[in-house]
Short mmCIF file of N, CA and C in Angstrom, two decimals:
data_model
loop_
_atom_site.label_atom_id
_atom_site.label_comp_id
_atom_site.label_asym_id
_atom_site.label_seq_id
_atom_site.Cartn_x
_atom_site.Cartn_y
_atom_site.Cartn_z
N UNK A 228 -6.73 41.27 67.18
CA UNK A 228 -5.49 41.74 66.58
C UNK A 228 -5.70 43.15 66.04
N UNK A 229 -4.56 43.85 66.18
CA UNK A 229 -4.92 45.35 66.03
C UNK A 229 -3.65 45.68 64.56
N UNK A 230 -4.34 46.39 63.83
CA UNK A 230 -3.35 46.86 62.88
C UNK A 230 -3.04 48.48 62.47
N UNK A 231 -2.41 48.72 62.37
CA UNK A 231 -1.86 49.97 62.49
C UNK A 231 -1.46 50.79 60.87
N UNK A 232 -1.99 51.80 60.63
CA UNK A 232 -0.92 52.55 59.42
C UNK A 232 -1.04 53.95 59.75
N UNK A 233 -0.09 54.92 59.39
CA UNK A 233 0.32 55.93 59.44
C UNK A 233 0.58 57.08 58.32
N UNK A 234 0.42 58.42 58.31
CA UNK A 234 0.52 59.36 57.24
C UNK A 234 1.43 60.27 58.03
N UNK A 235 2.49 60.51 57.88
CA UNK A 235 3.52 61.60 58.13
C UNK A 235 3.69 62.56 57.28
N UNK A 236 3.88 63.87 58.07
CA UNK A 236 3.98 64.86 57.26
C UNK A 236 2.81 65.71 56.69
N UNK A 237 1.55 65.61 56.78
CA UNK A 237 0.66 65.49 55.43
C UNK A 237 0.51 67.37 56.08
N UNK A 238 0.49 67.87 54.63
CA UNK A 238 0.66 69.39 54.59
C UNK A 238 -1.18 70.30 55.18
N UNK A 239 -1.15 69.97 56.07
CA UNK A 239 -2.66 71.04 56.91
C UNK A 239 -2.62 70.51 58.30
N UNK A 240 -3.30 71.07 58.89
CA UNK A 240 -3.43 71.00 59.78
C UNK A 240 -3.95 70.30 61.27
N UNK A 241 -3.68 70.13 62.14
CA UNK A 241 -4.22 68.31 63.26
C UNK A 241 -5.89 69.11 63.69
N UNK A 242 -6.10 70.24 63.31
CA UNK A 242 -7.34 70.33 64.25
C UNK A 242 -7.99 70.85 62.80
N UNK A 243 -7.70 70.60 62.06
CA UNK A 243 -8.93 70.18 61.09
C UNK A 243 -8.88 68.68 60.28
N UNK A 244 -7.85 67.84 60.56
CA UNK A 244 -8.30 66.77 60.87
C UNK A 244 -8.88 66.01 61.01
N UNK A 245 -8.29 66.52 62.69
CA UNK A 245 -9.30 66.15 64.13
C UNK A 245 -10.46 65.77 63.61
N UNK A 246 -11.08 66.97 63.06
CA UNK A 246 -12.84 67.27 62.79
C UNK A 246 -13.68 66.07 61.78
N UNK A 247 -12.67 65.71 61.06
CA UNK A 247 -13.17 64.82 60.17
C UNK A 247 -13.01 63.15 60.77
N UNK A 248 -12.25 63.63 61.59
CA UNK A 248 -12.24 61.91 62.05
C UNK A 248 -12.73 61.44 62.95
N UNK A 249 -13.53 62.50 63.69
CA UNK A 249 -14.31 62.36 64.13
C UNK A 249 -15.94 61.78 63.66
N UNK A 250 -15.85 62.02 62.43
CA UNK A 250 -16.87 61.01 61.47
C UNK A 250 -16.74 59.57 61.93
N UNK A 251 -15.57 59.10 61.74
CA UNK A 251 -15.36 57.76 61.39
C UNK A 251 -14.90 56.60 62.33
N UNK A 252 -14.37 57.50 63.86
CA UNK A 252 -14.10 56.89 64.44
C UNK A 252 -15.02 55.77 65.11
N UNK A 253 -14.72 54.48 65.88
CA UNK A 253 -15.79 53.73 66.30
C UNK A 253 -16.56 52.85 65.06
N UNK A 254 -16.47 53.34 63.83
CA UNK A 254 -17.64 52.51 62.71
C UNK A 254 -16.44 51.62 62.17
N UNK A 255 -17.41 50.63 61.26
CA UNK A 255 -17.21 49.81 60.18
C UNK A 255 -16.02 50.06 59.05
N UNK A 256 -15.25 49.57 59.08
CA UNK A 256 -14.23 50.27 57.90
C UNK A 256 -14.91 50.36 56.51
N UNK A 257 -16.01 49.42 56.18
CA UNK A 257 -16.13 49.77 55.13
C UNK A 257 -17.36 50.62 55.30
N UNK A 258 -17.75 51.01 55.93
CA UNK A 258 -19.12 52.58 56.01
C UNK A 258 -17.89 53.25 56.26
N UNK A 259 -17.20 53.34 56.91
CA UNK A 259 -16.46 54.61 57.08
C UNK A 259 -15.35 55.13 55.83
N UNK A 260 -15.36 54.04 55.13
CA UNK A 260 -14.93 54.67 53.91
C UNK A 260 -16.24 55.80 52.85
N UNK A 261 -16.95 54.48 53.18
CA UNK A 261 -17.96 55.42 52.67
C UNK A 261 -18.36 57.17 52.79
N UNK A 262 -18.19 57.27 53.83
CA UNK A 262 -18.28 58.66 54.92
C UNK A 262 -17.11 59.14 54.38
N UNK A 263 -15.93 59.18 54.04
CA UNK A 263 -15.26 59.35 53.75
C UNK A 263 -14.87 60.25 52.07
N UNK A 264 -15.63 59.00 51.11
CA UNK A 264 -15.65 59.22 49.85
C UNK A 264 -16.52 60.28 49.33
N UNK A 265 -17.53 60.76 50.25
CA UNK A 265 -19.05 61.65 50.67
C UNK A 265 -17.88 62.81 51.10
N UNK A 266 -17.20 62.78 51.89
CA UNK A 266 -16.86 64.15 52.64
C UNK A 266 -16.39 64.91 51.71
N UNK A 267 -17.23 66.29 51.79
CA UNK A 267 -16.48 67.41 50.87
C UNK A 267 -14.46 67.75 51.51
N UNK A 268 -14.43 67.50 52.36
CA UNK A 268 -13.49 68.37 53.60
C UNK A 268 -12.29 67.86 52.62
N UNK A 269 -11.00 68.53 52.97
CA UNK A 269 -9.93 68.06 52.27
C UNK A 269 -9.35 67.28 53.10
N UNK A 270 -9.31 67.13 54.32
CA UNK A 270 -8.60 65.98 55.24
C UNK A 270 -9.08 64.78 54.56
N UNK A 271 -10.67 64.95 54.32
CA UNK A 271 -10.88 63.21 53.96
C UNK A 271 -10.43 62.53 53.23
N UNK A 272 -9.59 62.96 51.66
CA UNK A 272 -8.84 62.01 51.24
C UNK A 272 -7.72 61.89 51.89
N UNK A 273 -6.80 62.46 52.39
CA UNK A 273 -5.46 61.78 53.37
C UNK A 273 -6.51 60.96 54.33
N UNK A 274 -7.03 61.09 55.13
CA UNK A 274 -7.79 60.40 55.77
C UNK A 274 -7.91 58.73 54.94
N UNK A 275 -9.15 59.40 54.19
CA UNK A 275 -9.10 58.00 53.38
C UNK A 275 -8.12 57.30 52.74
N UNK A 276 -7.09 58.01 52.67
CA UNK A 276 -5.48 56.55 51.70
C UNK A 276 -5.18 56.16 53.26
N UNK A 277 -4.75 56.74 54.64
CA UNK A 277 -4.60 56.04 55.46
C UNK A 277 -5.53 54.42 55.88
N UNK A 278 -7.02 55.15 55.97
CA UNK A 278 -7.59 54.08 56.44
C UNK A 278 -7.60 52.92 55.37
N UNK A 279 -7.49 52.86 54.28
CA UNK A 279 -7.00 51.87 52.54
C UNK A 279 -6.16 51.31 53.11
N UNK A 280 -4.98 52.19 53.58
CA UNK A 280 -3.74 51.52 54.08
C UNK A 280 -3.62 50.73 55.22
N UNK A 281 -4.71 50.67 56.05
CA UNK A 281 -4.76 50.18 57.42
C UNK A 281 -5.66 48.70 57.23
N UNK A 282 -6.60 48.42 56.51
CA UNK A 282 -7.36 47.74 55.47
C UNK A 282 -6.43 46.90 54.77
N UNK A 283 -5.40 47.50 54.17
CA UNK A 283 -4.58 46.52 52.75
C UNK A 283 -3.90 45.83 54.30
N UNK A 284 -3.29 46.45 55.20
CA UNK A 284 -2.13 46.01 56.12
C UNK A 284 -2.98 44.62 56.99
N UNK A 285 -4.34 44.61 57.00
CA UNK A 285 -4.70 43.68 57.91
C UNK A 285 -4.75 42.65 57.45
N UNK A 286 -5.71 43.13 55.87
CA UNK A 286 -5.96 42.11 54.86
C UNK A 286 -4.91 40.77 54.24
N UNK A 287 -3.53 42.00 54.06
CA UNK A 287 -2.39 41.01 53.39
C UNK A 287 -1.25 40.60 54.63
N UNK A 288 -1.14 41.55 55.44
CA UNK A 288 -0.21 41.01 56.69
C UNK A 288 -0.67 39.76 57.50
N UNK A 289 -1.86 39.79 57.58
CA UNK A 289 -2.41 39.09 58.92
C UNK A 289 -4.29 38.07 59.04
N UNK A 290 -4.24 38.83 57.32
CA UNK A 290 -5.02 37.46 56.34
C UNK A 290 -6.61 37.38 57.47
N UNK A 291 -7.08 38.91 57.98
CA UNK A 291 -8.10 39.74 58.31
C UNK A 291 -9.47 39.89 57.24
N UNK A 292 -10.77 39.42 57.56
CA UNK A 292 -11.63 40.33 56.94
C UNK A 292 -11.93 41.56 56.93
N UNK A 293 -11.86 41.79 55.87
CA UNK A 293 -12.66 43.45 55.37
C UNK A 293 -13.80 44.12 56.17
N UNK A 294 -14.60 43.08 56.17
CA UNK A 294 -16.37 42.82 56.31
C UNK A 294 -16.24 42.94 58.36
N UNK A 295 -15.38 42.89 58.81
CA UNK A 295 -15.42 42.40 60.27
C UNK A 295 -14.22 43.78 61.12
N UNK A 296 -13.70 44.63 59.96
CA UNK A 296 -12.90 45.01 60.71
C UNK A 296 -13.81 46.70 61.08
N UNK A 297 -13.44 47.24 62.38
CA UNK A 297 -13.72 48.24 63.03
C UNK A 297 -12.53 49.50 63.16
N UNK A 298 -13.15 50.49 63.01
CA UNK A 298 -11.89 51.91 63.24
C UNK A 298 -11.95 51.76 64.83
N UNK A 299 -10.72 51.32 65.12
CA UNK A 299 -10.37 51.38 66.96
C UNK A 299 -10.05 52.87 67.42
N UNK A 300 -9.02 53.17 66.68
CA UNK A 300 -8.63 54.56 66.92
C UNK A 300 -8.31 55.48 65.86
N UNK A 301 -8.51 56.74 65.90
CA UNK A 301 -8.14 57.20 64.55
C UNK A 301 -7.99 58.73 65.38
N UNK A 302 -6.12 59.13 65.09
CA UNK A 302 -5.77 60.51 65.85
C UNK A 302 -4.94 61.11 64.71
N UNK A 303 -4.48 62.91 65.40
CA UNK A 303 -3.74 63.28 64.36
C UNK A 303 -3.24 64.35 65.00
N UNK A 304 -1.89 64.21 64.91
CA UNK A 304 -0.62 65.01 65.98
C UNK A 304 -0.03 65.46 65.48
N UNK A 305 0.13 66.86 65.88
CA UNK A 305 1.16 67.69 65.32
C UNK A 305 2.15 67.43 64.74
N UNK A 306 2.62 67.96 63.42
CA UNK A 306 3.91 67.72 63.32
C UNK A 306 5.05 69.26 63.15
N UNK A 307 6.26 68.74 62.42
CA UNK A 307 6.67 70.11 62.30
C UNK A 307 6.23 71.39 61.59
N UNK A 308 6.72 72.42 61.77
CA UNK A 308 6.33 73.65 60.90
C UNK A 308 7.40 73.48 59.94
N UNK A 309 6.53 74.49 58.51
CA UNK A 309 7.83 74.70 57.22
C UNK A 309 7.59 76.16 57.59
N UNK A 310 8.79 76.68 58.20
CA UNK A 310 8.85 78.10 58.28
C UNK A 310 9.30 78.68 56.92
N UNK A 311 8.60 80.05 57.02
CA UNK A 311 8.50 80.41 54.87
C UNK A 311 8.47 82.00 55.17
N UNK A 312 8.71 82.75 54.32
CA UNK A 312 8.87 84.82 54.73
C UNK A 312 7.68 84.75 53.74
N UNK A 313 6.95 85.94 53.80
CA UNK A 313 6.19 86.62 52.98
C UNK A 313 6.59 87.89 52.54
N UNK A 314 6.91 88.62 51.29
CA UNK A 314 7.76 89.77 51.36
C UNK A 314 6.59 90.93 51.72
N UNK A 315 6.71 92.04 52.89
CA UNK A 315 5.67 92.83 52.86
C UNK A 315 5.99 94.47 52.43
N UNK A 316 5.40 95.61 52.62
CA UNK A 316 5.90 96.51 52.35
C UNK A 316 7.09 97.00 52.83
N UNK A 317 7.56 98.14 52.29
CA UNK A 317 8.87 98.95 52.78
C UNK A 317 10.13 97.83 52.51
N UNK A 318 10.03 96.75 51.67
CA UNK A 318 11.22 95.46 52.06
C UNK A 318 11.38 95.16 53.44
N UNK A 319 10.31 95.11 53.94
CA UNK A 319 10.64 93.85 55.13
C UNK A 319 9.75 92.74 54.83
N UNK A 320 9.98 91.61 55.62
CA UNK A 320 9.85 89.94 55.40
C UNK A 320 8.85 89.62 56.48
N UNK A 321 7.47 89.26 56.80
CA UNK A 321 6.87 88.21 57.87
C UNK A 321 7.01 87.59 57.70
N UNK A 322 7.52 86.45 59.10
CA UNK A 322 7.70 85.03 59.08
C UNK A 322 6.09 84.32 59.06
N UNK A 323 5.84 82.95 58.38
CA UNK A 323 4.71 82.24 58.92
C UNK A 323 4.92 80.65 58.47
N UNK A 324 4.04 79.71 59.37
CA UNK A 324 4.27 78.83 59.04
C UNK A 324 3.37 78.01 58.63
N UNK A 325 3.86 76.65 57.87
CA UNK A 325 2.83 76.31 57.57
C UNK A 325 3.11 74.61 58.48
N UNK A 326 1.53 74.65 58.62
CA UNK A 326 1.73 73.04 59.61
C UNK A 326 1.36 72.15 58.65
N UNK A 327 1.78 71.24 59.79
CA UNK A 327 1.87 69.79 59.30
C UNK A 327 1.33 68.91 60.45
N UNK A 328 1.03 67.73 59.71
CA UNK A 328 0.61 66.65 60.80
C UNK A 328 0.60 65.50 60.76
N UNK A 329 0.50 64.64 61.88
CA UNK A 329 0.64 63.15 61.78
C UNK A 329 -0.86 62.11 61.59
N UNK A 330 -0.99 61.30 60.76
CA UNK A 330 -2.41 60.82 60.51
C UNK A 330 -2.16 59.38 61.29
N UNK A 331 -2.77 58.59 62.15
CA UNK A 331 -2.62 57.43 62.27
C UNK A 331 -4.02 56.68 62.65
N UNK A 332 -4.21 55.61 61.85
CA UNK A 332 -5.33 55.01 62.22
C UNK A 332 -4.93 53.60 62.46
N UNK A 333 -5.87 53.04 63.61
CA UNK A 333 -5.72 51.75 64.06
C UNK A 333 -7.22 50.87 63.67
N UNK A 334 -6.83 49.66 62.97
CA UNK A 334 -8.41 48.62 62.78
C UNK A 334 -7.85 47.65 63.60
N UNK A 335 -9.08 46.65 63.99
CA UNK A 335 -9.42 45.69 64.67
C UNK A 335 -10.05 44.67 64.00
N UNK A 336 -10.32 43.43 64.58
CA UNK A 336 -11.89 42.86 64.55
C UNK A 336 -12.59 43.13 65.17
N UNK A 337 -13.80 42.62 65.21
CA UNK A 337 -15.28 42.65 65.68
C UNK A 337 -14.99 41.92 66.83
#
């Protein structure tokens, strides 16, 4: 049985992420929290309330061990831009944006 949770929106970026979840993918949910709680990176706490959340969802939905469950998949997809001006000299405006992204991790059993 596969369980699923999701982070929408979360304000940085999918390819730095990417980088961190690449730690965790394939392991133990509970070492990979571990790895997690260790990571300096700022993805790892969004990271880590997802995978909590993927954990609480198996635990209380579908009455799953803790001790048995595995990171199946763990991705992170673009989301929209918040387009924003910067005021620069002479009064003119650069546009830039800031990204966003989608967090989703999937657990299993063993």
């Amino acid at each position: 049985m596969e369980v699923k949770a999701s982070a929408k929106q979360i304000r940085i970026s999918a390819g730095k992420v990417r980088r961190v979840l690449a730690l965790v993918r394939g392991k133990n949910a509970s070492e990979a929290l571990m790895i997690l709680k260790y990571t300096p990176n700022k993805p790892a706490k969004y990271i880590e309330k997802v995978l909590k959340s993927a954990v609480a969802n198996a635990e209380h939905n579908h009455g799953l061990d803790m001790d048995k469950l595995i990171v199946k998949e763990a991705m992170a997809d673009q989301g929209s831009y918040m387009k924003r001006f910067r005021p620069v000299s002479m009064g003119r405006a650069h546009a830039f944006r800031h990204h966003t992204c989608h967090i989703t991790m999937v657990v299993c059993e063993k």
